[in-house]
CSV table of C-alpha atoms (C1' of nucleotides) in Angstrom, one decimal:
chain,number,residue,atom,x,y,z
W,1,MET,CA,27.0,-12.4,-2.9
W,2,LYS,CA,24.7,-15.4,-2.9
W,3,ARG,CA,23.5,-16.5,-6.2
W,4,SER,CA,20.1,-18.1,-6.9
W,5,ASP,CA,17.7,-19.7,-4.5
W,6,LYS,CA,20.1,-21.8,-2.6
W,7,PRO,CA,22.8,-21.3,0.0
W,8,ALA,CA,24.8,-24.4,-0.9
W,9,ALA,CA,28.0,-24.3,-3.1
W,10,ASP,CA,27.3,-24.5,-6.8
W,11,GLY,CA,28.3,-27.5,-8.8
W,12,PRO,CA,30.8,-27.4,-11.7
W,13,ASN,CA,27.9,-26.7,-14.0
W,14,GLY,CA,26.3,-24.0,-11.9
W,15,PRO,CA,23.5,-24.3,-9.3
W,16,ARG,CA,22.0,-27.7,-8.8
W,17,LEU,CA,18.2,-28.1,-9.0
W,18,ALA,CA,18.2,-30.4,-6.0
W,19,ASP,CA,19.4,-27.5,-3.8
W,20,PHE,CA,16.7,-25.0,-4.8
W,21,LEU,CA,14.1,-24.4,-2.2
W,22,CYS,CA,11.8,-22.9,-4.8
W,23,PHE,CA,12.1,-26.2,-6.8
W,24,ALA,CA,11.3,-28.3,-3.7
W,25,ILE,CA,8.2,-26.2,-3.2
W,26,TYR,CA,7.3,-26.3,-6.9
W,27,SER,CA,7.7,-30.1,-7.2
W,28,ALA,CA,6.0,-30.8,-3.8
W,29,ASN,CA,3.0,-28.8,-5.1
W,30,LEU,CA,2.9,-31.0,-8.2
W,31,ALA,CA,3.1,-34.1,-6.0
W,32,TYR,CA,0.3,-32.9,-3.8
W,33,GLY,CA,-1.9,-32.3,-6.8
W,34,ARG,CA,-1.3,-35.9,-7.8
W,35,ALA,CA,-1.9,-37.3,-4.3
W,36,TYR,CA,-5.1,-35.4,-4.0
W,37,GLN,CA,-6.4,-36.2,-7.4
W,38,PRO,CA,-8.0,-39.6,-6.9
W,39,ILE,CA,-9.9,-38.2,-3.9
W,40,LEU,CA,-11.0,-35.0,-5.6
W,41,LYS,CA,-12.0,-36.9,-8.7
W,42,GLU,CA,-14.7,-38.6,-6.7
W,43,LEU,CA,-16.0,-35.2,-5.6
W,44,GLY,CA,-15.8,-33.9,-9.2
W,45,LEU,CA,-13.6,-31.0,-8.0
W,46,THR,CA,-10.2,-29.7,-8.9
W,47,TYR,CA,-7.8,-28.7,-6.1
W,48,PRO,CA,-8.4,-24.9,-6.5
W,49,GLN,CA,-12.1,-25.5,-6.5
W,50,TYR,CA,-11.8,-27.6,-3.4
W,51,ILE,CA,-9.8,-25.0,-1.4
W,52,THR,CA,-12.2,-22.3,-2.5
W,53,VAL,CA,-15.0,-24.3,-0.9
W,54,VAL,CA,-13.0,-24.9,2.2
W,55,ALA,CA,-12.4,-21.2,2.5
W,56,LEU,CA,-16.2,-20.7,2.3
W,57,TRP,CA,-16.8,-23.2,5.0
W,58,GLU,CA,-14.7,-21.1,7.3
W,59,GLU,CA,-16.5,-17.9,6.4
W,60,ASP,CA,-19.5,-17.8,4.2
W,61,ASP,CA,-20.8,-14.8,2.2
W,62,GLN,CA,-17.3,-13.4,1.3
W,63,THR,CA,-16.5,-11.0,-1.5
W,64,VAL,CA,-14.3,-12.1,-4.4
W,65,SER,CA,-11.4,-10.0,-3.2
W,66,GLY,CA,-11.8,-11.1,0.4
W,67,LEU,CA,-11.7,-14.7,-0.7
W,68,GLY,CA,-8.8,-13.9,-3.0
W,69,GLU,CA,-6.8,-12.6,0.0
W,70,LYS,CA,-7.2,-15.9,1.8
W,71,LEU,CA,-6.4,-18.0,-1.2
W,72,PHE,CA,-3.7,-15.7,-2.6
W,73,LEU,CA,-5.5,-15.3,-5.9
W,74,GLU,CA,-7.0,-12.4,-7.7
W,75,SER,CA,-10.3,-11.9,-9.5
W,76,ASN,CA,-8.8,-12.9,-12.9
W,77,THR,CA,-8.1,-16.4,-11.6
W,78,LEU,CA,-10.9,-16.6,-9.1
W,79,THR,CA,-13.8,-15.5,-11.2
W,80,PRO,CA,-13.7,-18.5,-13.6
W,81,ILE,CA,-13.4,-20.9,-10.6
W,82,LEU,CA,-16.3,-19.3,-8.9
W,83,LYS,CA,-18.4,-19.5,-12.0
W,84,LYS,CA,-17.6,-23.1,-12.4
W,85,LEU,CA,-18.6,-23.9,-8.8
W,86,GLU,CA,-21.7,-21.8,-9.3
W,87,GLY,CA,-22.5,-23.9,-12.4
W,88,MET,CA,-22.1,-27.0,-10.3
W,89,GLY,CA,-24.6,-25.7,-7.8
W,90,TYR,CA,-22.2,-25.4,-4.9
W,91,LEU,CA,-22.4,-21.6,-4.5
W,92,THR,CA,-24.1,-18.4,-5.5
W,93,ARG,CA,-22.7,-15.1,-6.7
W,94,ARG,CA,-24.6,-11.8,-6.4
W,95,ARG,CA,-23.7,-8.2,-6.4
W,96,ASP,CA,-23.8,-6.6,-3.0
W,97,PRO,CA,-26.7,-4.2,-2.9
W,98,ALA,CA,-24.8,-1.8,-0.6
W,99,ASP,CA,-21.8,-1.7,-2.9
W,100,GLU,CA,-22.5,-2.8,-6.4
W,101,ARG,CA,-18.9,-3.2,-7.2
W,102,GLN,CA,-18.5,-6.1,-5.0
W,103,VAL,CA,-19.8,-9.6,-5.6
W,104,ARG,CA,-20.7,-11.7,-2.6
W,105,VAL,CA,-20.1,-15.5,-2.7
W,106,SER,CA,-22.2,-17.8,-0.6
W,107,LEU,CA,-22.4,-21.6,-0.3
W,108,THR,CA,-25.6,-23.4,-1.2
W,109,ASP,CA,-26.8,-26.4,0.8
W,110,ALA,CA,-25.1,-28.6,-1.7
W,111,GLY,CA,-21.8,-26.7,-1.1
W,112,ARG,CA,-22.2,-27.2,2.7
W,113,ARG,CA,-23.0,-30.9,2.2
W,114,LEU,CA,-19.6,-31.4,0.6
W,115,ARG,CA,-18.2,-31.0,4.1
W,116,GLU,CA,-19.7,-34.3,5.2
W,117,LYS,CA,-19.1,-36.1,1.9
W,118,GLY,CA,-15.6,-35.3,1.0
W,119,LEU,CA,-12.9,-35.3,3.5
W,120,GLY,CA,-12.2,-39.0,4.2
W,121,MET,CA,-8.7,-38.4,3.0
W,122,ASN,CA,-5.8,-39.2,5.1
W,123,LEU,CA,-3.0,-37.4,3.5
W,124,VAL,CA,-1.3,-36.9,6.8
W,125,ALA,CA,-0.1,-40.5,6.4
W,126,ALA,CA,0.9,-39.9,2.8
W,127,SER,CA,3.2,-37.0,3.9
W,128,GLY,CA,5.2,-39.5,5.9
W,129,LEU,CA,5.4,-37.0,8.8
W,130,LYS,CA,4.6,-37.3,12.4
W,131,PRO,CA,2.0,-34.9,13.6
W,132,ASP,CA,4.4,-32.6,15.3
W,133,GLU,CA,6.8,-32.6,12.3
W,134,PHE,CA,3.7,-32.0,10.1
W,135,SER,CA,2.7,-29.0,12.1
W,136,ARG,CA,6.1,-27.5,12.2
W,137,MET,CA,6.6,-27.9,8.5
W,138,GLN,CA,3.2,-26.4,7.8
W,139,LYS,CA,4.0,-23.3,9.9
W,140,GLY,CA,7.5,-23.0,8.5
W,141,ILE,CA,6.3,-23.0,4.9
W,142,ALA,CA,3.5,-20.6,5.7
W,143,ASN,CA,6.1,-18.3,7.2
W,144,LEU,CA,8.3,-18.6,4.2
W,145,ARG,CA,5.3,-17.8,2.0
W,146,ASP,CA,4.6,-14.6,3.9
W,147,ASN,CA,8.2,-13.5,3.7
W,148,LEU,CA,8.2,-14.1,-0.1
W,149,ILE,CA,4.9,-12.1,-0.4
W,150,ARG,CA,6.4,-9.3,1.6
W,151,HIS,CA,9.5,-9.3,-0.5
W,152,ALA,CA,7.5,-9.3,-3.8
W,153,GLN,CA,5.4,-6.4,-2.6
W,154,ALA,CA,8.5,-4.4,-1.6
W,155,GLU,CA,9.6,-4.7,-5.2
W,156,ASP,CA,7.0,-2.4,-6.6
Y,1,MET,CA,-9.4,-41.6,11.5
Y,2,LYS,CA,-7.7,-38.4,10.5
Y,3,ARG,CA,-9.6,-36.3,8.1
Y,4,SER,CA,-8.1,-34.1,5.4
Y,5,ASP,CA,-4.6,-32.9,5.1
Y,6,LYS,CA,-4.0,-31.7,8.7
Y,7,PRO,CA,-3.5,-33.3,12.1
Y,8,ALA,CA,-5.0,-30.3,14.1
Y,9,ALA,CA,-8.5,-30.3,15.5
Y,10,ASP,CA,-11.2,-29.1,13.1
Y,11,GLY,CA,-12.9,-25.8,13.7
Y,12,PRO,CA,-16.7,-25.6,14.1
Y,13,ASN,CA,-17.0,-25.2,10.4
Y,14,GLY,CA,-14.8,-28.1,9.4
Y,15,PRO,CA,-11.1,-28.1,8.6
Y,16,ARG,CA,-9.3,-24.7,8.5
Y,17,LEU,CA,-7.3,-23.7,5.5
Y,18,ALA,CA,-4.5,-22.4,7.6
Y,19,ASP,CA,-3.8,-25.8,9.0
Y,20,PHE,CA,-3.5,-27.6,5.6
Y,21,LEU,CA,0.1,-28.5,4.7
Y,22,CYS,CA,-1.0,-28.8,1.1
Y,23,PHE,CA,-2.3,-25.3,1.1
Y,24,ALA,CA,0.9,-24.0,2.6
Y,25,ILE,CA,2.8,-25.6,-0.2
Y,26,TYR,CA,0.3,-24.4,-2.8
Y,27,SER,CA,0.4,-20.8,-1.6
Y,28,ALA,CA,4.1,-20.8,-1.1
Y,29,ASN,CA,4.5,-21.9,-4.7
Y,30,LEU,CA,2.4,-19.0,-5.9
Y,31,ALA,CA,4.5,-16.7,-3.7
Y,32,TYR,CA,7.7,-18.0,-5.2
Y,33,GLY,CA,6.4,-17.4,-8.7
Y,34,ARG,CA,5.7,-13.8,-7.8
Y,35,ALA,CA,9.1,-13.3,-6.1
Y,36,TYR,CA,10.9,-14.8,-9.1
Y,37,GLN,CA,9.0,-12.9,-11.6
Y,38,PRO,CA,10.9,-9.6,-11.8
Y,39,ILE,CA,14.2,-11.5,-12.1
Y,40,LEU,CA,12.9,-13.9,-14.8
Y,41,LYS,CA,11.2,-11.1,-16.7
Y,42,GLU,CA,14.7,-9.7,-17.4
Y,43,LEU,CA,15.8,-13.0,-18.8
Y,44,GLY,CA,12.6,-13.3,-20.8
Y,45,LEU,CA,11.9,-16.7,-19.2
Y,46,THR,CA,9.1,-18.2,-17.2
Y,47,TYR,CA,9.8,-20.2,-14.1
Y,48,PRO,CA,9.2,-23.6,-15.8
Y,49,GLN,CA,11.4,-22.6,-18.7
Y,50,TYR,CA,14.1,-21.5,-16.2
Y,51,ILE,CA,14.2,-24.7,-14.2
Y,52,THR,CA,14.3,-26.7,-17.5
Y,53,VAL,CA,17.4,-24.8,-18.5
Y,54,VAL,CA,18.9,-25.4,-15.0
Y,55,ALA,CA,18.3,-29.1,-15.4
Y,56,LEU,CA,20.1,-29.0,-18.7
Y,57,TRP,CA,23.1,-27.2,-17.1
Y,58,GLU,CA,23.4,-30.1,-14.8
Y,59,GLU,CA,23.2,-32.6,-17.5
Y,60,ASP,CA,23.1,-31.8,-21.2
Y,61,ASP,CA,21.8,-33.9,-24.0
Y,62,GLN,CA,18.9,-35.5,-22.0
Y,63,THR,CA,15.8,-37.2,-23.4
Y,64,VAL,CA,12.4,-35.7,-22.9
Y,65,SER,CA,11.4,-38.3,-20.4
Y,66,GLY,CA,14.7,-38.2,-18.6
Y,67,LEU,CA,14.3,-34.4,-18.2
Y,68,GLY,CA,10.7,-35.0,-17.2
Y,69,GLU,CA,11.8,-37.3,-14.4
Y,70,LYS,CA,14.0,-34.7,-12.9
Y,71,LEU,CA,11.4,-31.9,-13.3
Y,72,PHE,CA,8.4,-34.1,-12.3
Y,73,LEU,CA,6.8,-33.4,-15.6
Y,74,GLU,CA,5.6,-35.5,-18.6
Y,75,SER,CA,5.9,-34.9,-22.3
Y,76,ASN,CA,2.5,-33.3,-22.6
Y,77,THR,CA,3.7,-30.5,-20.4
Y,78,LEU,CA,7.4,-30.5,-21.3
Y,79,THR,CA,7.1,-30.6,-25.1
Y,80,PRO,CA,5.6,-27.1,-25.4
Y,81,ILE,CA,8.1,-25.7,-23.0
Y,82,LEU,CA,11.0,-27.3,-24.9
Y,83,LYS,CA,9.6,-26.0,-28.2
Y,84,LYS,CA,9.4,-22.5,-26.8
Y,85,LEU,CA,13.0,-22.6,-25.6
Y,86,GLU,CA,14.0,-24.0,-28.9
Y,87,GLY,CA,12.3,-21.1,-30.6
Y,88,MET,CA,14.2,-18.7,-28.4
Y,89,GLY,CA,17.4,-20.4,-29.4
Y,90,TYR,CA,18.4,-21.8,-26.0
Y,91,LEU,CA,18.3,-25.5,-27.0
Y,92,THR,CA,18.0,-27.9,-29.8
Y,93,ARG,CA,15.7,-31.0,-30.1
Y,94,ARG,CA,16.6,-33.9,-32.3
Y,95,ARG,CA,15.5,-37.5,-32.6
Y,96,ASP,CA,18.1,-40.0,-31.3
Y,97,PRO,CA,19.4,-41.9,-34.3
Y,98,ALA,CA,19.9,-45.0,-32.2
Y,99,ASP,CA,16.3,-44.9,-31.0
Y,100,GLU,CA,14.0,-42.7,-33.1
Y,101,ARG,CA,11.3,-42.7,-30.5
Y,102,GLN,CA,13.4,-40.6,-28.2
Y,103,VAL,CA,14.2,-36.9,-28.6
Y,104,ARG,CA,17.4,-35.6,-27.2
Y,105,VAL,CA,17.5,-32.1,-25.8
Y,106,SER,CA,20.8,-30.1,-25.8
Y,107,LEU,CA,21.7,-26.6,-24.9
Y,108,THR,CA,23.0,-24.1,-27.4
Y,109,ASP,CA,25.8,-21.7,-26.6
Y,110,ALA,CA,23.1,-19.1,-25.9
Y,111,GLY,CA,21.5,-21.5,-23.4
Y,112,ARG,CA,24.8,-22.1,-21.6
Y,113,ARG,CA,25.5,-18.3,-21.6
Y,114,LEU,CA,22.3,-17.8,-19.5
Y,115,ARG,CA,24.2,-19.3,-16.6
Y,116,GLU,CA,26.5,-16.3,-16.4
Y,117,LYS,CA,23.8,-13.8,-17.1
Y,118,GLY,CA,21.0,-14.8,-15.0
Y,119,LEU,CA,21.5,-15.8,-11.5
Y,120,GLY,CA,22.2,-12.6,-9.7
Y,121,MET,CA,19.1,-13.3,-7.6
Y,122,ASN,CA,19.3,-13.5,-3.9
Y,123,LEU,CA,16.1,-15.1,-2.9
Y,124,VAL,CA,17.8,-16.7,0.1
Y,125,ALA,CA,17.3,-13.3,1.7
Y,126,ALA,CA,13.7,-13.2,0.5
Y,127,SER,CA,13.0,-16.5,2.2
Y,128,GLY,CA,13.8,-14.9,5.6
Y,129,LEU,CA,15.6,-18.1,6.5
Y,130,LYS,CA,19.1,-18.6,7.9
Y,131,PRO,CA,21.3,-20.9,5.7
Y,132,ASP,CA,20.9,-23.9,7.9
Y,133,GLU,CA,17.1,-23.4,8.3
Y,134,PHE,CA,16.9,-23.0,4.5
Y,135,SER,CA,18.8,-26.2,3.9
Y,136,ARG,CA,16.7,-28.1,6.4
Y,137,MET,CA,13.5,-26.9,5.0
Y,138,GLN,CA,14.6,-27.7,1.5
Y,139,LYS,CA,15.4,-31.3,2.4
Y,140,GLY,CA,12.3,-31.7,4.5
Y,141,ILE,CA,10.0,-30.6,1.6
Y,142,ALA,CA,11.9,-32.7,-1.0
Y,143,ASN,CA,11.4,-35.7,1.4
Y,144,LEU,CA,7.7,-34.8,1.7
Y,145,ARG,CA,7.4,-34.6,-2.1
Y,146,ASP,CA,9.0,-38.0,-2.5
Y,147,ASN,CA,6.6,-39.5,0.0
Y,148,LEU,CA,3.6,-38.1,-1.8
Y,149,ILE,CA,4.9,-39.3,-5.1
Y,150,ARG,CA,5.3,-42.8,-3.7
Y,151,HIS,CA,1.8,-42.6,-2.2
Y,152,ALA,CA,0.3,-41.5,-5.5
Y,153,GLN,CA,2.1,-44.3,-7.4
Y,154,ALA,CA,0.9,-46.9,-4.9
Y,155,GLU,CA,-2.7,-45.8,-5.8
Y,156,ASP,CA,-2.6,-47.3,-9.2
V,1,DC,C1',9.8,-63.1,-39.7
V,2,DT,C1',5.3,-61.3,-38.5
V,3,DG,C1',1.8,-59.5,-35.7
V,4,DA,C1',0.9,-57.9,-31.0
V,5,DT,C1',2.7,-55.2,-27.3
V,6,DT,C1',5.2,-51.7,-25.2
V,7,DT,C1',7.5,-47.3,-25.2
V,8,DA,C1',8.4,-42.3,-26.3
V,9,DA,C1',6.8,-38.1,-27.7
V,10,DA,C1',3.4,-35.2,-29.3
V,11,DT,C1',-1.5,-33.5,-29.6
V,12,DC,C1',-6.0,-32.1,-27.9
V,13,DG,C1',-9.2,-30.2,-24.5
V,14,DC,C1',-9.9,-28.2,-20.2
V,15,DT,C1',-8.6,-25.8,-16.0
V,16,DT,C1',-5.5,-22.8,-13.5
V,17,DA,C1',-2.3,-18.6,-13.1
V,18,DC,C1',-1.3,-14.0,-14.3
V,19,DG,C1',-0.3,-9.5,-16.8
V,20,DA,C1',-2.8,-6.0,-18.9
V,21,DT,C1',-6.9,-3.9,-19.8
V,22,DT,C1',-11.9,-2.6,-19.3
V,23,DA,C1',-16.4,-1.5,-17.3
V,24,DA,C1',-19.0,-0.2,-13.6
V,25,DT,C1',-19.5,1.8,-9.2
V,26,DT,C1',-18.0,4.6,-5.4
V,27,DC,C1',-15.1,8.0,-3.4
V,28,DC,C1',-12.9,12.2,-3.0
V,29,DT,C1',-11.8,17.0,-3.8
V,30,DG,C1',-12.4,21.4,-5.1
E,1,DC,C1',-22.4,18.6,-6.6
E,2,DA,C1',-19.4,17.8,-10.7
E,3,DG,C1',-15.4,15.5,-12.5
E,4,DG,C1',-11.4,13.0,-11.8
E,5,DA,C1',-9.3,9.2,-8.9
E,6,DA,C1',-9.7,4.9,-6.8
E,7,DT,C1',-11.8,0.4,-6.2
E,8,DT,C1',-13.9,-4.1,-7.7
E,9,DA,C1',-14.8,-7.6,-10.9
E,10,DA,C1',-14.6,-9.3,-15.2
E,11,DT,C1',-12.3,-10.1,-19.7
E,12,DC,C1',-8.6,-11.4,-22.8
E,13,DG,C1',-4.3,-13.5,-24.3
E,14,DT,C1',-0.6,-16.6,-23.1
E,15,DA,C1',1.7,-20.2,-20.7
E,16,DA,C1',1.5,-24.1,-17.5
E,17,DG,C1',-0.3,-28.8,-15.9
E,18,DC,C1',-2.6,-32.9,-16.9
E,19,DG,C1',-6.0,-36.7,-18.5
E,20,DA,C1',-6.8,-39.0,-22.6
E,21,DT,C1',-5.6,-40.2,-27.0
E,22,DT,C1',-2.6,-40.7,-31.1
E,23,DT,C1',1.5,-41.7,-33.9
E,24,DA,C1',5.7,-43.8,-34.7
E,25,DA,C1',9.3,-46.7,-33.4
E,26,DA,C1',11.3,-50.6,-31.0
E,27,DT,C1',10.6,-55.0,-28.7
E,28,DC,C1',8.6,-59.3,-27.9
E,29,DA,C1',6.3,-63.9,-28.7
E,30,DG,C1',5.1,-67.5,-31.4
DNA sequence: CTGATTTAAATCGCTTACGATTAATTCCTG
DNA sequence: CAGGAATTAATCGTAAGCGATTTAAATCAG
């Protein structure tokens, strides 16, 4: 039976960190955070705040749970982020009159304007990947993610 | 000039989340956390605590900064994790007599015993990847990470 | 040798991430 | 239609992650 998150043979002291796929993802995520940071600092946004805004560019007036599905986050994480963005004037939150349980999130003009301001960031270059490699890796990781989510959901 | 973290053409409402490599990594990291969680809960460890222990299996008696280099973390993040693991009895922290600025971290017997206990986790299957794909993706992402780190360091 | 500089770890404040719970609303079923 | 079940956000506590600062020790320069 395969042990741990790696198919390679274990070293004499057990599995090696460098062979873990989970650790590659974990550390790449940290690295992305650091690569994005100087750009996002200019906008005054954190990375989670930024992707929340991007998700709203794609589709405005979403519910918290709808947004959460796209971002893979739940209300306990998302609510504070949305409140922060609301405080900065980039979006509004209001109960849906048709179903008062739901909160609908909409961009303000300022939130839409971020689209023009922000994205002068060329992190494709920083990845060191050619466009076709970039695209293939992006799809491969998204597919991995979906498999993991399916696996986690089958657990319970 | 390429905009954002994606080489694909933008949609009518700007870049699409589904085309971001950074978002694939970000969400895959969340997914891994959820996939690992039932296994780690049995051990009573969090994921960062777990990889810290794995790094110490590979090389015992490391300094905080040495460990941090391998885990891509700094003392501000690592110190609380190490204190927690020390409190659980899995490692010891002591100032290096030869250089009192440094703290050397060593596994206890209990920490080494985790190696036998823990790793009955077959997340290779959960990834949905064949061993060669798994290995290729692991290397590709580690390479991406290293490029991003280099890029971030060139910034300052 | 002494005072400035550098280095290592720790501390603090703030923002995620998430399990568990709660409050409010809607729905379902008898 | 009444009362319990289900759904949606929000809240709370805990643990990362990280920028900025602090403390202590070692090193360096004059």
